[in-house]
């Protein structure tokens, strides 16, 4: 009966260079910071990027220049008020953002695509979702970051006006009330403009297309609504002016603040929406912000697949 011989491993030859290297992989034993920390980090990075911080010097030029352009007129108004011992500021707090809407539109048109279009173009969105972060976390961080950047842009000149008014020894109670009303107005404007611009920018990975589309939507809608309101005023159809104002972001904010924040309206004839129409304005604005958030969430659920 034959006995099966065990297999023998051949001895290495003298010239064999086979080695087993220890490349130092180790398990991580530190704290797991989780989704909230990742969301906060994404928010912070996006907010800093909205002003070019942490990016190249060229990326800082436009946002910083627009920030200065927003604040310089307020500083000039303050200087004139102090020098002439004026009894009130030349412009109400709630009117300032309406006057400077072109600068605000240019800023948001430049920064919304910067915030989301590059992630789409270079297909880095799925990498975010490979970590402990979900679609809603990404959308909330980007939405909050751009809205915060816009609030800084629009609230800074109001702060300049407020400090200047106090230096000019204007009535403290009136100025504080007006300043608070202005902050509420620009906070609502920031949320609305951020939502609309992010939805538009998230459609295309091309930053140039996103910039052009955001500018077109914000400016064309305002021009069309203003023209239709002027026609309605000429034709003595003043009842339709307020309803026409629902179809432009800037006239939405104008209607809300003229109805509930004591602002003077820029609508033809100077007559803003009534209290009942103002409620519709508020609901329509909040609904539009919520719709923008929902559309962004739906968009990134598809992109993250």
PDB file of C-alpha atoms in Angstrom:
ATOM      1  CA  UNK A   1       0.000   0.000   0.000  1.00  0.00           C
ATOM      2  CA  UNK A   2       1.484   3.339  -1.098  1.00  0.00           C
ATOM      3  CA  UNK A   3       1.890   6.068   1.494  1.00  0.00           C
ATOM      4  CA  UNK A   4       1.067   9.645   0.326  1.00  0.00           C
ATOM      5  CA  UNK A   5       3.998  11.946   0.858  1.00  0.00           C
ATOM      6  CA  UNK A   6       3.342  15.443   2.316  1.00  0.00           C
ATOM      7  CA  UNK A   7       3.953  18.383   0.048  1.00  0.00           C
ATOM      8  CA  UNK A   8       7.185  20.173   0.699  1.00  0.00           C
ATOM      9  CA  UNK A   9       7.640  23.931   0.315  1.00  0.00           C
ATOM     10  CA  UNK A  10      10.730  24.584  -1.704  1.00  0.00           C
ATOM     11  CA  UNK A  11      13.433  26.422   0.155  1.00  0.00           C
ATOM     12  CA  UNK A  12      14.024  29.996  -1.015  1.00  0.00           C
ATOM     13  CA  UNK A  13      16.871  30.418  -3.373  1.00  0.00           C
ATOM     14  CA  UNK A  14      19.808  32.512  -2.224  1.00  0.00           C
ATOM     15  CA  UNK A  15      18.883  35.361  -4.640  1.00  0.00           C
ATOM     16  CA  UNK A  16      15.191  35.644  -3.613  1.00  0.00           C
ATOM     17  CA  UNK A  17      14.298  39.300  -2.709  1.00  0.00           C
ATOM     18  CA  UNK A  18      10.761  38.649  -1.302  1.00  0.00           C
ATOM     19  CA  UNK A  19       9.965  40.840   1.728  1.00  0.00           C
ATOM     20  CA  UNK A  20       6.935  41.478   3.931  1.00  0.00           C
ATOM     21  CA  UNK A  21       6.748  45.187   4.767  1.00  0.00           C
ATOM     22  CA  UNK A  22       4.855  46.723   7.668  1.00  0.00           C
ATOM     23  CA  UNK A  23       3.307  49.872   6.154  1.00  0.00           C
ATOM     24  CA  UNK A  24       1.945  51.091   9.443  1.00  0.00           C
ATOM     25  CA  UNK A  25      -1.842  50.822   9.099  1.00  0.00           C
ATOM     26  CA  UNK A  26      -3.464  51.305  12.479  1.00  0.00           C
ATOM     27  CA  UNK A  27      -7.034  51.537  13.648  1.00  0.00           C
ATOM     28  CA  UNK A  28      -8.405  54.940  14.765  1.00  0.00           C
ATOM     29  CA  UNK A  29      -9.105  55.076  18.479  1.00  0.00           C
ATOM     30  CA  UNK A  30     -10.032  58.786  18.752  1.00  0.00           C
ATOM     31  CA  UNK A  31     -13.480  60.343  19.182  1.00  0.00           C
ATOM     32  CA  UNK A  32     -16.089  59.941  16.448  1.00  0.00           C
ATOM     33  CA  UNK A  33     -17.432  63.460  15.898  1.00  0.00           C
ATOM     34  CA  UNK A  34     -20.321  62.367  13.705  1.00  0.00           C
ATOM     35  CA  UNK A  35     -22.720  64.146  11.362  1.00  0.00           C
ATOM     36  CA  UNK A  36     -23.158  67.355  13.315  1.00  0.00           C
ATOM     37  CA  UNK A  37     -19.435  68.089  13.223  1.00  0.00           C
ATOM     38  CA  UNK A  38     -19.241  67.246   9.510  1.00  0.00           C
ATOM     39  CA  UNK A  39     -22.224  69.500   8.795  1.00  0.00           C
ATOM     40  CA  UNK A  40     -20.707  72.348  10.825  1.00  0.00           C
ATOM     41  CA  UNK A  41     -17.372  71.944   9.030  1.00  0.00           C
ATOM     42  CA  UNK A  42     -19.056  72.061   5.628  1.00  0.00           C
ATOM     43  CA  UNK A  43     -21.017  75.155   6.687  1.00  0.00           C
ATOM     44  CA  UNK A  44     -17.875  76.905   7.925  1.00  0.00           C
ATOM     45  CA  UNK A  45     -15.887  76.045   4.812  1.00  0.00           C
ATOM     46  CA  UNK A  46     -18.703  77.201   2.514  1.00  0.00           C
ATOM     47  CA  UNK A  47     -19.180  80.463   4.426  1.00  0.00           C
ATOM     48  CA  UNK A  48     -15.472  81.247   4.302  1.00  0.00           C
ATOM     49  CA  UNK A  49     -15.420  80.411   0.602  1.00  0.00           C
ATOM     50  CA  UNK A  50     -18.223  82.909  -0.036  1.00  0.00           C
ATOM     51  CA  UNK A  51     -15.734  85.665   0.783  1.00  0.00           C
ATOM     52  CA  UNK A  52     -12.703  83.964  -0.744  1.00  0.00           C
ATOM     53  CA  UNK A  53     -11.157  83.037   2.609  1.00  0.00           C
ATOM     54  CA  UNK A  54      -8.979  79.977   2.328  1.00  0.00           C
ATOM     55  CA  UNK A  55      -8.846  80.373  -1.450  1.00  0.00           C
ATOM     56  CA  UNK A  56      -6.580  82.210  -3.876  1.00  0.00           C
ATOM     57  CA  UNK A  57      -6.144  85.984  -3.778  1.00  0.00           C
ATOM     58  CA  UNK A  58      -8.058  86.306  -7.048  1.00  0.00           C
ATOM     59  CA  UNK A  59     -11.086  84.641  -5.444  1.00  0.00           C
ATOM     60  CA  UNK A  60     -11.172  87.299  -2.717  1.00  0.00           C
ATOM     61  CA  UNK A  61     -11.327  90.310  -5.049  1.00  0.00           C
ATOM     62  CA  UNK A  62     -14.974  90.259  -6.163  1.00  0.00           C
ATOM     63  CA  UNK A  63     -16.703  89.411  -2.850  1.00  0.00           C
ATOM     64  CA  UNK A  64     -14.563  91.840  -0.873  1.00  0.00           C
ATOM     65  CA  UNK A  65     -15.067  94.564  -3.492  1.00  0.00           C
ATOM     66  CA  UNK A  66     -18.846  94.091  -3.415  1.00  0.00           C
ATOM     67  CA  UNK A  67     -18.781  94.169   0.383  1.00  0.00           C
ATOM     68  CA  UNK A  68     -16.997  97.518   0.264  1.00  0.00           C
ATOM     69  CA  UNK A  69     -19.423  98.822  -2.371  1.00  0.00           C
ATOM     70  CA  UNK A  70     -22.315  97.892  -0.075  1.00  0.00           C
ATOM     71  CA  UNK A  71     -20.830  99.727   2.910  1.00  0.00           C
ATOM     72  CA  UNK A  72     -19.380 102.879   1.304  1.00  0.00           C
ATOM     73  CA  UNK A  73     -22.741 104.605   0.558  1.00  0.00           C
ATOM     74  CA  UNK A  74     -23.828 103.982   4.148  1.00  0.00           C
ATOM     75  CA  UNK A  75     -20.589 105.513   5.433  1.00  0.00           C
ATOM     76  CA  UNK A  76     -21.093 108.568   3.195  1.00  0.00           C
ATOM     77  CA  UNK A  77     -24.661 109.011   4.448  1.00  0.00           C
ATOM     78  CA  UNK A  78     -23.430 108.840   8.023  1.00  0.00           C
ATOM     79  CA  UNK A  79     -20.690 111.404   7.377  1.00  0.00           C
ATOM     80  CA  UNK A  80     -23.188 113.808   5.783  1.00  0.00           C
ATOM     81  CA  UNK A  81     -25.675 113.339   8.629  1.00  0.00           C
ATOM     82  CA  UNK A  82     -23.038 114.020  11.281  1.00  0.00           C
ATOM     83  CA  UNK A  83     -21.588 117.021   9.424  1.00  0.00           C
ATOM     84  CA  UNK A  84     -24.976 118.666   8.794  1.00  0.00           C
ATOM     85  CA  UNK A  85     -26.549 117.795  12.165  1.00  0.00           C
ATOM     86  CA  UNK A  86     -29.408 116.096  10.320  1.00  0.00           C
ATOM     87  CA  UNK A  87     -32.511 115.100  12.274  1.00  0.00           C
ATOM     88  CA  UNK A  88     -32.817 111.745  10.469  1.00  0.00           C
ATOM     89  CA  UNK A  89     -30.882 109.481   8.143  1.00  0.00           C
ATOM     90  CA  UNK A  90     -31.253 110.056   4.382  1.00  0.00           C
ATOM     91  CA  UNK A  91     -32.443 106.463   3.876  1.00  0.00           C
ATOM     92  CA  UNK A  92     -34.521 104.175   6.079  1.00  0.00           C
ATOM     93  CA  UNK A  93     -32.934 100.931   7.218  1.00  0.00           C
ATOM     94  CA  UNK A  94     -35.525  98.878   5.355  1.00  0.00           C
ATOM     95  CA  UNK A  95     -34.917 100.796   2.111  1.00  0.00           C
ATOM     96  CA  UNK A  96     -31.167 100.307   1.897  1.00  0.00           C
ATOM     97  CA  UNK A  97     -31.175  96.734   0.559  1.00  0.00           C
ATOM     98  CA  UNK A  98     -33.842  97.631  -2.004  1.00  0.00           C
ATOM     99  CA  UNK A  99     -31.665 100.465  -3.294  1.00  0.00           C
ATOM    100  CA  UNK A 100     -28.567  98.238  -3.411  1.00  0.00           C
ATOM    101  CA  UNK A 101     -30.335  95.242  -4.955  1.00  0.00           C
ATOM    102  CA  UNK A 102     -28.073  95.227  -8.038  1.00  0.00           C
ATOM    103  CA  UNK A 103     -24.984  94.697  -5.877  1.00  0.00           C
ATOM    104  CA  UNK A 104     -26.728  91.976  -3.870  1.00  0.00           C
ATOM    105  CA  UNK A 105     -27.832  90.191  -7.051  1.00  0.00           C
ATOM    106  CA  UNK A 106     -24.306  90.316  -8.468  1.00  0.00           C
ATOM    107  CA  UNK A 107     -22.857  88.921  -5.259  1.00  0.00           C
ATOM    108  CA  UNK A 108     -25.282  86.007  -4.986  1.00  0.00           C
ATOM    109  CA  UNK A 109     -24.944  85.264  -8.704  1.00  0.00           C
ATOM    110  CA  UNK A 110     -21.180  84.908  -8.285  1.00  0.00           C
ATOM    111  CA  UNK A 111     -21.161  82.947  -5.031  1.00  0.00           C
ATOM    112  CA  UNK A 112     -24.018  80.470  -5.466  1.00  0.00           C
ATOM    113  CA  UNK A 113     -22.331  78.636  -8.386  1.00  0.00           C
ATOM    114  CA  UNK A 114     -19.021  78.784  -6.517  1.00  0.00           C
ATOM    115  CA  UNK A 115     -20.681  77.012  -3.609  1.00  0.00           C
ATOM    116  CA  UNK A 116     -22.289  74.103  -5.475  1.00  0.00           C
ATOM    117  CA  UNK A 117     -21.311  74.010  -9.154  1.00  0.00           C
ATOM    118  CA  UNK A 118     -17.720  72.895  -8.601  1.00  0.00           C
ATOM    119  CA  UNK A 119     -18.868  69.899  -6.551  1.00  0.00           C
ATOM    120  CA  UNK A 120     -21.141  68.913  -9.418  1.00  0.00           C
ATOM    121  CA  UNK A 121     -18.557  69.548 -12.124  1.00  0.00           C
ATOM    122  CA  UNK A 122     -15.792  67.522 -10.475  1.00  0.00           C
ATOM    123  CA  UNK A 123     -18.235  64.867  -9.193  1.00  0.00           C
ATOM    124  CA  UNK A 124     -17.182  65.213  -5.563  1.00  0.00           C
ATOM    125  CA  UNK A 125     -20.731  65.134  -4.163  1.00  0.00           C
ATOM    126  CA  UNK A 126     -20.766  61.303  -3.782  1.00  0.00           C
ATOM    127  CA  UNK A 127     -17.554  61.614  -1.758  1.00  0.00           C
ATOM    128  CA  UNK A 128     -19.374  63.765   0.792  1.00  0.00           C
ATOM    129  CA  UNK A 129     -22.060  61.119   1.151  1.00  0.00           C
ATOM    130  CA  UNK A 130     -19.498  58.322   1.614  1.00  0.00           C
ATOM    131  CA  UNK A 131     -18.853  59.814   5.061  1.00  0.00           C
ATOM    132  CA  UNK A 132     -21.330  60.191   7.939  1.00  0.00           C
ATOM    133  CA  UNK A 133     -23.203  62.983   6.164  1.00  0.00           C
ATOM    134  CA  UNK A 134     -26.507  62.759   4.337  1.00  0.00           C
ATOM    135  CA  UNK A 135     -28.241  64.701   1.601  1.00  0.00           C
ATOM    136  CA  UNK A 136     -30.121  66.918   4.034  1.00  0.00           C
ATOM    137  CA  UNK A 137     -26.885  67.741   5.868  1.00  0.00           C
ATOM    138  CA  UNK A 138     -25.221  68.894   2.650  1.00  0.00           C
ATOM    139  CA  UNK A 139     -28.210  70.989   1.581  1.00  0.00           C
ATOM    140  CA  UNK A 140     -28.645  72.584   5.010  1.00  0.00           C
ATOM    141  CA  UNK A 141     -24.961  73.469   5.251  1.00  0.00           C
ATOM    142  CA  UNK A 142     -24.823  75.041   1.776  1.00  0.00           C
ATOM    143  CA  UNK A 143     -28.143  76.858   2.198  1.00  0.00           C
ATOM    144  CA  UNK A 144     -27.226  78.211   5.633  1.00  0.00           C
ATOM    145  CA  UNK A 145     -23.736  79.238   4.511  1.00  0.00           C
ATOM    146  CA  UNK A 146     -24.910  81.297   1.527  1.00  0.00           C
ATOM    147  CA  UNK A 147     -27.785  82.829   3.514  1.00  0.00           C
ATOM    148  CA  UNK A 148     -25.319  83.779   6.272  1.00  0.00           C
ATOM    149  CA  UNK A 149     -22.922  85.304   3.746  1.00  0.00           C
ATOM    150  CA  UNK A 150     -25.765  87.360   2.267  1.00  0.00           C
ATOM    151  CA  UNK A 151     -26.898  88.442   5.717  1.00  0.00           C
ATOM    152  CA  UNK A 152     -23.378  89.676   6.504  1.00  0.00           C
ATOM    153  CA  UNK A 153     -23.314  91.558   3.200  1.00  0.00           C
ATOM    154  CA  UNK A 154     -26.679  93.249   3.777  1.00  0.00           C
ATOM    155  CA  UNK A 155     -26.543  93.757   7.552  1.00  0.00           C
ATOM    156  CA  UNK A 156     -23.068  95.351   7.651  1.00  0.00           C
ATOM    157  CA  UNK A 157     -24.170  98.644   6.013  1.00  0.00           C
ATOM    158  CA  UNK A 158     -27.198  98.765   8.327  1.00  0.00           C
ATOM    159  CA  UNK A 159     -24.819  98.521  11.269  1.00  0.00           C
ATOM    160  CA  UNK A 160     -22.793 101.398   9.802  1.00  0.00           C
ATOM    161  CA  UNK A 161     -25.979 103.475   9.533  1.00  0.00           C
ATOM    162  CA  UNK A 162     -27.018 102.592  13.079  1.00  0.00           C
ATOM    163  CA  UNK A 163     -23.658 103.467  14.635  1.00  0.00           C
ATOM    164  CA  UNK A 164     -23.548 106.682  12.609  1.00  0.00           C
ATOM    165  CA  UNK A 165     -27.071 107.597  13.739  1.00  0.00           C
ATOM    166  CA  UNK A 166     -26.054 107.189  17.362  1.00  0.00           C
ATOM    167  CA  UNK A 167     -22.942 109.293  16.771  1.00  0.00           C
ATOM    168  CA  UNK A 168     -25.163 111.967  15.250  1.00  0.00           C
ATOM    169  CA  UNK A 169     -27.238 111.818  18.440  1.00  0.00           C
ATOM    170  CA  UNK A 170     -30.448 110.850  16.699  1.00  0.00           C
ATOM    171  CA  UNK A 171     -33.268 109.385  18.775  1.00  0.00           C
ATOM    172  CA  UNK A 172     -32.060 106.101  20.249  1.00  0.00           C
ATOM    173  CA  UNK A 173     -35.474 104.405  20.388  1.00  0.00           C
ATOM    174  CA  UNK A 174     -36.426 105.252  16.802  1.00  0.00           C
ATOM    175  CA  UNK A 175     -33.033 104.212  15.431  1.00  0.00           C
ATOM    176  CA  UNK A 176     -32.998 100.927  17.350  1.00  0.00           C
ATOM    177  CA  UNK A 177     -36.500 100.079  16.151  1.00  0.00           C
ATOM    178  CA  UNK A 178     -35.607 100.900  12.557  1.00  0.00           C
ATOM    179  CA  UNK A 179     -32.370  98.922  12.788  1.00  0.00           C
ATOM    180  CA  UNK A 180     -34.226  95.863  14.118  1.00  0.00           C
ATOM    181  CA  UNK A 181     -36.812  96.120  11.331  1.00  0.00           C
ATOM    182  CA  UNK A 182     -34.008  96.366   8.781  1.00  0.00           C
ATOM    183  CA  UNK A 183     -32.332  93.240  10.173  1.00  0.00           C
ATOM    184  CA  UNK A 184     -35.569  91.260   9.900  1.00  0.00           C
ATOM    185  CA  UNK A 185     -35.993  92.433   6.313  1.00  0.00           C
ATOM    186  CA  UNK A 186     -32.469  91.520   5.179  1.00  0.00           C
ATOM    187  CA  UNK A 187     -32.650  88.167   6.995  1.00  0.00           C
ATOM    188  CA  UNK A 188     -35.730  87.255   4.963  1.00  0.00           C
ATOM    189  CA  UNK A 189     -34.090  88.584   1.807  1.00  0.00           C
ATOM    190  CA  UNK A 190     -30.976  86.494   2.466  1.00  0.00           C
ATOM    191  CA  UNK A 191     -32.955  83.271   2.836  1.00  0.00           C
ATOM    192  CA  UNK A 192     -35.010  83.956  -0.288  1.00  0.00           C
ATOM    193  CA  UNK A 193     -32.116  84.980  -2.529  1.00  0.00           C
ATOM    194  CA  UNK A 194     -29.919  82.122  -1.278  1.00  0.00           C
ATOM    195  CA  UNK A 195     -32.611  79.525  -1.957  1.00  0.00           C
ATOM    196  CA  UNK A 196     -33.436  80.736  -5.471  1.00  0.00           C
ATOM    197  CA  UNK A 197     -29.812  81.136  -6.537  1.00  0.00           C
ATOM    198  CA  UNK A 198     -28.745  77.734  -5.162  1.00  0.00           C
ATOM    199  CA  UNK A 199     -31.573  75.957  -6.989  1.00  0.00           C
ATOM    200  CA  UNK A 200     -30.539  77.615 -10.239  1.00  0.00           C
ATOM    201  CA  UNK A 201     -26.829  76.938  -9.692  1.00  0.00           C
ATOM    202  CA  UNK A 202     -27.441  73.290  -8.765  1.00  0.00           C
ATOM    203  CA  UNK A 203     -28.972  72.630 -12.180  1.00  0.00           C
ATOM    204  CA  UNK A 204     -25.706  73.085 -14.089  1.00  0.00           C
ATOM    205  CA  UNK A 205     -22.096  72.166 -13.245  1.00  0.00           C
ATOM    206  CA  UNK A 206     -20.881  75.071 -15.394  1.00  0.00           C
ATOM    207  CA  UNK A 207     -20.184  78.062 -13.180  1.00  0.00           C
ATOM    208  CA  UNK A 208     -20.509  80.574 -16.013  1.00  0.00           C
ATOM    209  CA  UNK A 209     -23.952  79.293 -16.952  1.00  0.00           C
ATOM    210  CA  UNK A 210     -25.001  79.418 -13.309  1.00  0.00           C
ATOM    211  CA  UNK A 211     -23.893  83.037 -12.916  1.00  0.00           C
ATOM    212  CA  UNK A 212     -25.727  84.125 -16.059  1.00  0.00           C
ATOM    213  CA  UNK A 213     -28.885  82.239 -15.086  1.00  0.00           C
ATOM    214  CA  UNK A 214     -29.040  83.696 -11.563  1.00  0.00           C
ATOM    215  CA  UNK A 215     -28.536  87.263 -12.835  1.00  0.00           C
ATOM    216  CA  UNK A 216     -31.158  86.734 -15.528  1.00  0.00           C
ATOM    217  CA  UNK A 217     -33.781  85.388 -13.118  1.00  0.00           C
ATOM    218  CA  UNK A 218     -33.273  88.105 -10.499  1.00  0.00           C
ATOM    219  CA  UNK A 219     -33.000  91.075 -12.856  1.00  0.00           C
ATOM    220  CA  UNK A 220     -35.476  90.083 -15.556  1.00  0.00           C
ATOM    221  CA  UNK A 221     -38.166  89.195 -13.027  1.00  0.00           C
ATOM    222  CA  UNK A 222     -37.759  92.545 -11.274  1.00  0.00           C
ATOM    223  CA  UNK A 223     -37.758  94.476 -14.560  1.00  0.00           C
ATOM    224  CA  UNK A 224     -40.839  92.655 -15.823  1.00  0.00           C
ATOM    225  CA  UNK A 225     -42.758  93.096 -12.558  1.00  0.00           C
ATOM    226  CA  UNK A 226     -41.842  96.798 -12.296  1.00  0.00           C
ATOM    227  CA  UNK A 227     -42.957  97.379 -15.882  1.00  0.00           C
ATOM    228  CA  UNK A 228     -46.280  95.609 -15.376  1.00  0.00           C
ATOM    229  CA  UNK A 229     -46.875  97.531 -12.142  1.00  0.00           C
ATOM    230  CA  UNK A 230     -46.196 100.835 -13.917  1.00  0.00           C
ATOM    231  CA  UNK A 231     -48.635  99.891 -16.696  1.00  0.00           C
ATOM    232  CA  UNK A 232     -51.268  98.955 -14.127  1.00  0.00           C
ATOM    233  CA  UNK A 233     -50.766 102.277 -12.356  1.00  0.00           C
ATOM    234  CA  UNK A 234     -51.139 104.253 -15.604  1.00  0.00           C
ATOM    235  CA  UNK A 235     -54.325 102.346 -16.448  1.00  0.00           C
ATOM    236  CA  UNK A 236     -55.799 103.064 -12.978  1.00  0.00           C
ATOM    237  CA  UNK A 237     -55.697  99.391 -12.073  1.00  0.00           C
ATOM    238  CA  UNK A 238     -54.068  99.935  -8.695  1.00  0.00           C
ATOM    239  CA  UNK A 239     -55.725  96.846  -7.220  1.00  0.00           C
ATOM    240  CA  UNK A 240     -53.529  94.557  -9.305  1.00  0.00           C
ATOM    241  CA  UNK A 241     -50.220  96.229  -8.427  1.00  0.00           C
ATOM    242  CA  UNK A 242     -49.780  94.325  -5.191  1.00  0.00           C
ATOM    243  CA  UNK A 243     -50.598  90.963  -6.789  1.00  0.00           C
ATOM    244  CA  UNK A 244     -48.133  91.554  -9.620  1.00  0.00           C
ATOM    245  CA  UNK A 245     -45.424  92.095  -6.973  1.00  0.00           C
ATOM    246  CA  UNK A 246     -45.621  88.429  -5.970  1.00  0.00           C
ATOM    247  CA  UNK A 247     -43.612  87.423  -9.047  1.00  0.00           C
ATOM    248  CA  UNK A 248     -40.238  88.984  -8.236  1.00  0.00           C
ATOM    249  CA  UNK A 249     -38.002  88.224  -5.219  1.00  0.00           C
ATOM    250  CA  UNK A 250     -37.137  91.858  -4.500  1.00  0.00           C
ATOM    251  CA  UNK A 251     -40.757  93.056  -4.750  1.00  0.00           C
ATOM    252  CA  UNK A 252     -41.768  90.198  -2.436  1.00  0.00           C
ATOM    253  CA  UNK A 253     -39.431  91.559   0.224  1.00  0.00           C
ATOM    254  CA  UNK A 254     -40.618  95.093  -0.497  1.00  0.00           C
ATOM    255  CA  UNK A 255     -44.225  94.026   0.010  1.00  0.00           C
ATOM    256  CA  UNK A 256     -43.530  92.180   3.264  1.00  0.00           C
ATOM    257  CA  UNK A 257     -41.604  95.030   4.856  1.00  0.00           C
ATOM    258  CA  UNK A 258     -44.041  97.713   3.722  1.00  0.00           C
ATOM    259  CA  UNK A 259     -46.958  95.715   5.150  1.00  0.00           C
ATOM    260  CA  UNK A 260     -45.470  94.711   8.496  1.00  0.00           C
ATOM    261  CA  UNK A 261     -42.134  96.480   9.100  1.00  0.00           C
ATOM    262  CA  UNK A 262     -43.189 100.085   8.677  1.00  0.00           C
ATOM    263  CA  UNK A 263     -41.249 100.587   5.436  1.00  0.00           C
ATOM    264  CA  UNK A 264     -42.273 102.903   2.625  1.00  0.00           C
ATOM    265  CA  UNK A 265     -43.122 100.979  -0.527  1.00  0.00           C
ATOM    266  CA  UNK A 266     -41.383 101.411  -3.865  1.00  0.00           C
ATOM    267  CA  UNK A 267     -44.486 100.244  -5.729  1.00  0.00           C
ATOM    268  CA  UNK A 268     -45.980 102.781  -8.196  1.00  0.00           C
ATOM    269  CA  UNK A 269     -47.991 105.345  -6.286  1.00  0.00           C
ATOM    270  CA  UNK A 270     -46.133 104.491  -3.075  1.00  0.00           C
ATOM    271  CA  UNK A 271     -48.961 102.242  -1.932  1.00  0.00           C
ATOM    272  CA  UNK A 272     -47.820  98.866  -0.713  1.00  0.00           C
ATOM    273  CA  UNK A 273     -49.971  95.805  -0.053  1.00  0.00           C
ATOM    274  CA  UNK A 274     -52.671  95.941   2.607  1.00  0.00           C
ATOM    275  CA  UNK A 275     -52.464  93.808   5.735  1.00  0.00           C
ATOM    276  CA  UNK A 276     -54.452  91.016   4.096  1.00  0.00           C
ATOM    277  CA  UNK A 277     -52.291  91.127   0.983  1.00  0.00           C
ATOM    278  CA  UNK A 278     -49.235  91.340   3.236  1.00  0.00           C
ATOM    279  CA  UNK A 279     -50.170  88.009   4.821  1.00  0.00           C
ATOM    280  CA  UNK A 280     -50.228  86.502   1.343  1.00  0.00           C
ATOM    281  CA  UNK A 281     -46.787  88.015   0.717  1.00  0.00           C
ATOM    282  CA  UNK A 282     -45.383  86.459   3.891  1.00  0.00           C
ATOM    283  CA  UNK A 283     -46.871  83.039   3.163  1.00  0.00           C
ATOM    284  CA  UNK A 284     -45.726  83.158  -0.458  1.00  0.00           C
ATOM    285  CA  UNK A 285     -42.181  84.132   0.588  1.00  0.00           C
ATOM    286  CA  UNK A 286     -41.920  81.411   3.225  1.00  0.00           C
ATOM    287  CA  UNK A 287     -43.421  78.880   0.825  1.00  0.00           C
ATOM    288  CA  UNK A 288     -40.896  79.827  -1.856  1.00  0.00           C
ATOM    289  CA  UNK A 289     -38.017  79.389   0.602  1.00  0.00           C
ATOM    290  CA  UNK A 290     -39.360  75.977   1.643  1.00  0.00           C
ATOM    291  CA  UNK A 291     -39.846  74.983  -2.002  1.00  0.00           C
ATOM    292  CA  UNK A 292     -36.236  75.915  -2.797  1.00  0.00           C
ATOM    293  CA  UNK A 293     -35.039  73.752   0.076  1.00  0.00           C
ATOM    294  CA  UNK A 294     -37.181  70.848  -1.123  1.00  0.00           C
ATOM    295  CA  UNK A 295     -35.944  71.160  -4.708  1.00  0.00           C
ATOM    296  CA  UNK A 296     -32.323  71.228  -3.541  1.00  0.00           C
ATOM    297  CA  UNK A 297     -32.846  68.111  -1.430  1.00  0.00           C
ATOM    298  CA  UNK A 298     -34.460  66.295  -4.352  1.00  0.00           C
ATOM    299  CA  UNK A 299     -31.654  67.374  -6.691  1.00  0.00           C
ATOM    300  CA  UNK A 300     -28.892  66.075  -4.439  1.00  0.00           C
ATOM    301  CA  UNK A 301     -30.605  62.786  -3.753  1.00  0.00           C
ATOM    302  CA  UNK A 302     -30.195  62.086  -7.453  1.00  0.00           C
ATOM    303  CA  UNK A 303     -26.660  63.479  -7.690  1.00  0.00           C
ATOM    304  CA  UNK A 304     -25.447  61.484  -4.713  1.00  0.00           C
ATOM    305  CA  UNK A 305     -26.366  58.117  -6.235  1.00  0.00           C
TER     306      UNK A 305
END
